[in-house]
C-alpha cells in the first residue's frame, strides 16, 4: 500500500510539473509573439523614417532646404535637437 501511495504521489507530482511547464511555455510563446508584432511594426516605421531622412540628406546635398516642415524627417530632426529619442 505504501508503494502504491508513493507511485500515485510521484505520478501526481509529474502531472503538476507538466502542467506548470505547459503554462510557462504558453506564456513564453505569447510574449515572443507580442515582441515579434511590436518589432515588425517598429521595422515598418523605421523604414519610413530612413527613407525620409535619406531624402532630406539628398535634398540638402543638392542645396535644397531639407525636409518639409511636419514631415517624418523634420520631426526626427526636431526631436534630436531637443535631446529626445526618435519614436
mmCIF file with all atom_site columns, C-alpha atoms in Angstrom:
data_model
loop_
_atom_site.group_PDB
_atom_site.id
_atom_site.type_symbol
_atom_site.label_atom_id
_atom_site.label_alt_id
_atom_site.label_comp_id
_atom_site.label_asym_id
_atom_site.label_entity_id
_atom_site.label_seq_id
_atom_site.pdbx_PDB_ins_code
_atom_site.Cartn_x
_atom_site.Cartn_y
_atom_site.Cartn_z
_atom_site.occupancy
_atom_site.B_iso_or_equiv
_atom_site.pdbx_formal_charge
_atom_site.auth_seq_id
_atom_site.auth_comp_id
_atom_site.auth_asym_id
_atom_site.auth_atom_id
_atom_site.pdbx_PDB_model_num
ATOM 1  C CA . UNK A 1 1  ? 0.000  0.000  0.000   1.00 0.00 ? 1  UNK A CA 1
ATOM 2  C CA . UNK A 1 2  ? 2.903  2.329  0.740   1.00 0.00 ? 2  UNK A CA 1
ATOM 3  C CA . UNK A 1 3  ? 4.431  1.666  -2.676  1.00 0.00 ? 3  UNK A CA 1
ATOM 4  C CA . UNK A 1 4  ? 1.116  2.392  -4.392  1.00 0.00 ? 4  UNK A CA 1
ATOM 5  C CA . UNK A 1 5  ? 0.778  5.647  -2.446  1.00 0.00 ? 5  UNK A CA 1
ATOM 6  C CA . UNK A 1 6  ? 4.332  6.653  -3.431  1.00 0.00 ? 6  UNK A CA 1
ATOM 7  C CA . UNK A 1 7  ? 3.661  5.812  -7.085  1.00 0.00 ? 7  UNK A CA 1
ATOM 8  C CA . UNK A 1 8  ? 0.432  7.832  -7.070  1.00 0.00 ? 8  UNK A CA 1
ATOM 9  C CA . UNK A 1 9  ? 2.207  10.749 -5.385  1.00 0.00 ? 9  UNK A CA 1
ATOM 10 C CA . UNK A 1 10 ? 5.043  10.617 -7.927  1.00 0.00 ? 10 UNK A CA 1
ATOM 11 C CA . UNK A 1 11 ? 2.562  10.460 -10.815 1.00 0.00 ? 11 UNK A CA 1
ATOM 12 C CA . UNK A 1 12 ? 0.666  13.447 -9.393  1.00 0.00 ? 12 UNK A CA 1
ATOM 13 C CA . UNK A 1 13 ? 3.856  15.496 -8.993  1.00 0.00 ? 13 UNK A CA 1
ATOM 14 C CA . UNK A 1 14 ? 4.842  14.697 -12.572 1.00 0.00 ? 14 UNK A CA 1
ATOM 15 C CA . UNK A 1 15 ? 1.417  15.756 -13.812 1.00 0.00 ? 15 UNK A CA 1
ATOM 16 C CA . UNK A 1 16 ? 1.665  19.042 -11.893 1.00 0.00 ? 16 UNK A CA 1
ATOM 17 C CA . UNK A 1 17 ? 5.154  19.704 -13.251 1.00 0.00 ? 17 UNK A CA 1
ATOM 18 C CA . UNK A 1 18 ? 3.985  19.057 -16.816 1.00 0.00 ? 18 UNK A CA 1
ATOM 19 C CA . UNK A 1 19 ? 1.052  21.417 -16.299 1.00 0.00 ? 19 UNK A CA 1
ATOM 20 C CA . UNK A 1 20 ? 3.394  24.134 -14.968 1.00 0.00 ? 20 UNK A CA 1
ATOM 21 C CA . UNK A 1 21 ? 5.762  23.598 -17.898 1.00 0.00 ? 21 UNK A CA 1
ATOM 22 C CA . UNK A 1 22 ? 2.854  23.880 -20.337 1.00 0.00 ? 22 UNK A CA 1
ATOM 23 C CA . UNK A 1 23 ? 1.749  27.161 -18.736 1.00 0.00 ? 23 UNK A CA 1
ATOM 24 C CA . UNK A 1 24 ? 5.289  28.536 -18.798 1.00 0.00 ? 24 UNK A CA 1
ATOM 25 C CA . UNK A 1 25 ? 5.720  27.503 -22.447 1.00 0.00 ? 25 UNK A CA 1
ATOM 26 C CA . UNK A 1 26 ? 2.428  29.173 -23.389 1.00 0.00 ? 26 UNK A CA 1
ATOM 27 C CA . UNK A 1 27 ? 3.481  32.379 -21.594 1.00 0.00 ? 27 UNK A CA 1
ATOM 28 C CA . UNK A 1 28 ? 6.844  32.426 -23.387 1.00 0.00 ? 28 UNK A CA 1
ATOM 29 C CA . UNK A 1 29 ? 5.179  31.846 -26.762 1.00 0.00 ? 29 UNK A CA 1
ATOM 30 C CA . UNK A 1 30 ? 2.699  34.651 -26.095 1.00 0.00 ? 30 UNK A CA 1
ATOM 31 C CA . UNK A 1 31 ? 5.481  37.053 -25.063 1.00 0.00 ? 31 UNK A CA 1
ATOM 32 C CA . UNK A 1 32 ? 7.587  36.194 -28.123 1.00 0.00 ? 32 UNK A CA 1
ATOM 33 C CA . UNK A 1 33 ? 4.613  36.666 -30.463 1.00 0.00 ? 33 UNK A CA 1
ATOM 34 C CA . UNK A 1 34 ? 3.899  40.038 -28.866 1.00 0.00 ? 34 UNK A CA 1
ATOM 35 C CA . UNK A 1 35 ? 7.559  41.072 -29.236 1.00 0.00 ? 35 UNK A CA 1
ATOM 36 C CA . UNK A 1 36 ? 7.552  39.918 -32.851 1.00 0.00 ? 36 UNK A CA 1
ATOM 37 C CA . UNK A 1 37 ? 4.481  42.024 -33.652 1.00 0.00 ? 37 UNK A CA 1
ATOM 38 C CA . UNK A 1 38 ? 5.978  45.072 -31.939 1.00 0.00 ? 38 UNK A CA 1
ATOM 39 C CA . UNK A 1 39 ? 9.289  44.688 -33.758 1.00 0.00 ? 39 UNK A CA 1
ATOM 40 C CA . UNK A 1 40 ? 7.518  44.244 -37.089 1.00 0.00 ? 40 UNK A CA 1
ATOM 41 C CA . UNK A 1 41 ? 5.523  47.442 -36.551 1.00 0.00 ? 41 UNK A CA 1
ATOM 42 C CA . UNK A 1 42 ? 8.689  49.257 -35.484 1.00 0.00 ? 42 UNK A CA 1
ATOM 43 C CA . UNK A 1 43 ? 10.554 47.998 -38.538 1.00 0.00 ? 43 UNK A CA 1
ATOM 44 C CA . UNK A 1 44 ? 7.912  49.439 -40.874 1.00 0.00 ? 44 UNK A CA 1
ATOM 45 C CA . UNK A 1 45 ? 8.079  52.770 -39.081 1.00 0.00 ? 45 UNK A CA 1
ATOM 46 C CA . UNK A 1 46 ? 11.883 52.719 -39.162 1.00 0.00 ? 46 UNK A CA 1
ATOM 47 C CA . UNK A 1 47 ? 11.926 52.031 -42.918 1.00 0.00 ? 47 UNK A CA 1
ATOM 48 C CA . UNK A 1 48 ? 9.662  55.041 -43.459 1.00 0.00 ? 48 UNK A CA 1
ATOM 49 C CA . UNK A 1 49 ? 11.897 57.187 -41.263 1.00 0.00 ? 49 UNK A CA 1
ATOM 50 C CA . UNK A 1 50 ? 15.090 56.029 -43.010 1.00 0.00 ? 50 UNK A CA 1
ATOM 51 C CA . UNK A 1 51 ? 13.546 56.795 -46.390 1.00 0.00 ? 51 UNK A CA 1
ATOM 52 C CA . UNK A 1 52 ? 12.510 60.283 -45.262 1.00 0.00 ? 52 UNK A CA 1
ATOM 53 C CA . UNK A 1 53 ? 15.904 61.023 -43.743 1.00 0.00 ? 53 UNK A CA 1
ATOM 54 C CA . UNK A 1 54 ? 17.648 59.770 -46.881 1.00 0.00 ? 54 UNK A CA 1
ATOM 55 C CA . UNK A 1 55 ? 15.546 62.127 -48.993 1.00 0.00 ? 55 UNK A CA 1
ATOM 56 C CA . UNK A 1 56 ? 16.318 65.018 -46.635 1.00 0.00 ? 56 UNK A CA 1
ATOM 57 C CA . UNK A 1 57 ? 20.071 64.348 -46.844 1.00 0.00 ? 57 UNK A CA 1
ATOM 58 C CA . UNK A 1 58 ? 19.873 64.123 -50.625 1.00 0.00 ? 58 UNK A CA 1
ATOM 59 C CA . UNK A 1 59 ? 17.947 67.408 -50.777 1.00 0.00 ? 59 UNK A CA 1
ATOM 60 C CA . UNK A 1 60 ? 20.461 69.165 -48.517 1.00 0.00 ? 60 UNK A CA 1
ATOM 61 C CA . UNK A 1 61 ? 23.403 67.859 -50.561 1.00 0.00 ? 61 UNK A CA 1
ATOM 62 C CA . UNK A 1 62 ? 21.806 69.326 -53.691 1.00 0.00 ? 62 UNK A CA 1
ATOM 63 C CA . UNK A 1 63 ? 21.452 72.702 -51.997 1.00 0.00 ? 63 UNK A CA 1
ATOM 64 C CA . UNK A 1 64 ? 17.807 72.302 -51.004 1.00 0.00 ? 64 UNK A CA 1
ATOM 65 C CA . UNK A 1 65 ? 16.258 73.311 -47.733 1.00 0.00 ? 65 UNK A CA 1
ATOM 66 C CA . UNK A 1 66 ? 15.944 69.860 -46.214 1.00 0.00 ? 66 UNK A CA 1
ATOM 67 C CA . UNK A 1 67 ? 12.785 68.094 -45.163 1.00 0.00 ? 67 UNK A CA 1
ATOM 68 C CA . UNK A 1 68 ? 9.468  69.920 -45.361 1.00 0.00 ? 68 UNK A CA 1
ATOM 69 C CA . UNK A 1 69 ? 8.065  71.101 -42.038 1.00 0.00 ? 69 UNK A CA 1
ATOM 70 C CA . UNK A 1 70 ? 5.869  68.425 -40.488 1.00 0.00 ? 70 UNK A CA 1
ATOM 71 C CA . UNK A 1 71 ? 7.456  65.556 -42.433 1.00 0.00 ? 71 UNK A CA 1
ATOM 72 C CA . UNK A 1 72 ? 8.735  62.475 -40.574 1.00 0.00 ? 72 UNK A CA 1
ATOM 73 C CA . UNK A 1 73 ? 12.349 63.545 -41.167 1.00 0.00 ? 73 UNK A CA 1
ATOM 74 C CA . UNK A 1 74 ? 11.606 67.053 -39.895 1.00 0.00 ? 74 UNK A CA 1
ATOM 75 C CA . UNK A 1 75 ? 10.013 65.602 -36.757 1.00 0.00 ? 75 UNK A CA 1
ATOM 76 C CA . UNK A 1 76 ? 13.023 63.337 -36.210 1.00 0.00 ? 76 UNK A CA 1
ATOM 77 C CA . UNK A 1 77 ? 15.487 66.224 -36.575 1.00 0.00 ? 77 UNK A CA 1
ATOM 78 C CA . UNK A 1 78 ? 13.425 68.330 -34.185 1.00 0.00 ? 78 UNK A CA 1
ATOM 79 C CA . UNK A 1 79 ? 13.405 65.575 -31.559 1.00 0.00 ? 79 UNK A CA 1
ATOM 80 C CA . UNK A 1 80 ? 17.135 65.084 -31.909 1.00 0.00 ? 80 UNK A CA 1
ATOM 81 C CA . UNK A 1 81 ? 17.779 68.833 -31.482 1.00 0.00 ? 81 UNK A CA 1
ATOM 82 C CA . UNK A 1 82 ? 15.869 68.734 -28.213 1.00 0.00 ? 82 UNK A CA 1
ATOM 83 C CA . UNK A 1 83 ? 17.664 65.656 -26.916 1.00 0.00 ? 83 UNK A CA 1
ATOM 84 C CA . UNK A 1 84 ? 14.716 63.267 -27.255 1.00 0.00 ? 84 UNK A CA 1
ATOM 85 C CA . UNK A 1 85 ? 14.889 59.821 -28.731 1.00 0.00 ? 85 UNK A CA 1
ATOM 86 C CA . UNK A 1 86 ? 13.101 59.243 -32.029 1.00 0.00 ? 86 UNK A CA 1
ATOM 87 C CA . UNK A 1 87 ? 9.967  57.146 -31.885 1.00 0.00 ? 87 UNK A CA 1
#
